Amino acid sequence: MDQPARPTAMGRGDMEAALWQQVQPHSGDGVEVRFSTAPMEIVEDGSAAEVLLEDATGRRYREPFGLVVGADGMRSTVRRRAFGPHERFMTTWNAMICAFPLSEQAPSLGAQDSLISARSGRAVWVFGLADRAPTALLTYCTRDIDAQFTGDRTERLRAVFDYMDHPAVRHVLDALPTTTDCLFDSVHQVRMDRWNTGRVMLAGDAAWCLNLFSGMGTTAALTGGAELGRVLAEHPDDLAAALTAWKARLRPLSTTHQRVARLKHQWFAPTNRALAGVRTPALHLTVNARRTVTETRLLQATAPAPNSA
C-alpha cells in the first residue's frame, strides 16, 4: 500500500543548535563544554561521584561531581559504567532502521510531499520538509540482527526492498550509496527499574529509549531535561528528594509511550500480512478524518461573523 502523507519534523541539528544558543551566553558563568570526553570509571563516596575521564588525546584525569547525568544515548557509556552491560537493559525488537537525507525529492513528489510505501515486514517512508532536503526512512523486520551488520549495507537493503518496485523506493535505494550521513541500526527499547544510583543518574534514551516508532523520543528527552532542572530548583539541598520527584513525573510518560510504540510499530511496518490488511483501511480512515477536520476548520475560519452585514 502506498499512501501520501504530510508529516512535520524537527531535525536533530535544529535541537542541538537551539540548545547551544541557550548554553553559549552562560559560558562565562562556569558552564564548561567539553567535546570528545568519555567516562572510563565512576566511583561514589557519598559526598560526590568521582569520574575518570579520557579526552580525545588519550589523557586521563579524575574529577568529582555533585551529580553525574548520563544523557548519552541508547548505548550509554555512563549506564554501562554505573549500572551494567547493555544487554541487561536493551530489549530487542527484531527490526532494523536506515535513515538518511536525500539530495533531491523522489520522482513525481512535490518538494514538501511525503510518501509511505509499506509491505508486510518492511516499509519505506519519504518525508518532504519545507526548509531542507527530504529524508528517507527504511525499516524492516528480521530475526537475525547480527547478520544485518555484515557485508555491504547497500546490497543488503536492496535485497530487502528491491521487490517492492516503486519509483520512490528505487529512488531511495539509488541514493543510498552516495550518502555520507546515514543511520543504520537495530531497533531497541531501554527498560530499567531504576534510573539512578546515588549521585549517578540517566536521562533520555540512556534511561528509557522509546525508539523511533513511538514518535515521542525527542519530546520525552526534552521533558526529562526540563523537569530535572525544575526539581533540582525545588529541592536545592536534597538530591534524593529531587530525583524521587523527577522519577514520579517521568516514569508514567515513558511507560505509556513504550507500550504505545508496540502498536505504532505495526503502523510503520506491519509484521505480517493480516496486520498489513488491517493497517491499510485504518490509514485511509485516518487520512480522510484528518482531511474532514481540516476542511471544517477552513470553512469555519472563512465563514462570515454571525452579526456581519
Coordinates of N, CA and C in Angstrom, one line a residue, residues 34-38 40 53-61:
R34 N 32.8 20.4 27.1 CA 34.0 19.6 26.6 C 33.5 18.6 25.6
F35 N 34.2 18.5 24.5 CA 33.9 17.6 23.4 C 34.9 16.4 23.5
S36 N 34.4 15.3 23.0 CA 35.3 14.1 22.9 C 35.9 13.7 24.2
T37 N 35.0 13.7 25.2 CA 35.5 13.3 26.6 C 34.5 12.3 27.1
A38 N 35.1 11.1 27.5 CA 34.3 10.0 27.9 C 34.6 9.5 29.3
M40 N 35.5 6.8 31.9 CA 36.1 5.5 31.9 C 35.8 4.7 33.2
L53 N 38.0 10.5 33.5 CA 37.7 11.0 32.2 C 38.8 10.8 31.2
E54 N 38.5 10.5 30.0 CA 39.5 10.4 28.9 C 39.2 11.3 27.8
D55 N 40.1 12.2 27.3 CA 39.8 13.1 26.2 C 40.3 12.5 24.9
A56 N 40.2 13.3 23.9 CA 40.5 12.8 22.5 C 42.0 12.5 22.4
T57 N 42.8 13.0 23.2 CA 44.3 12.8 23.1 C 44.7 11.6 23.8
G58 N 43.8 11.0 24.6 CA 44.1 9.8 25.4 C 44.5 10.2 26.8
R59 N 44.5 11.5 27.2 CA 44.8 11.9 28.5 C 43.7 11.6 29.5
R60 N 44.1 11.0 30.6 CA 43.1 10.6 31.6 C 43.3 11.5 32.9
Y61 N 42.1 11.8 33.5 CA 42.2 12.6 34.7 C 40.9 12.3 35.5

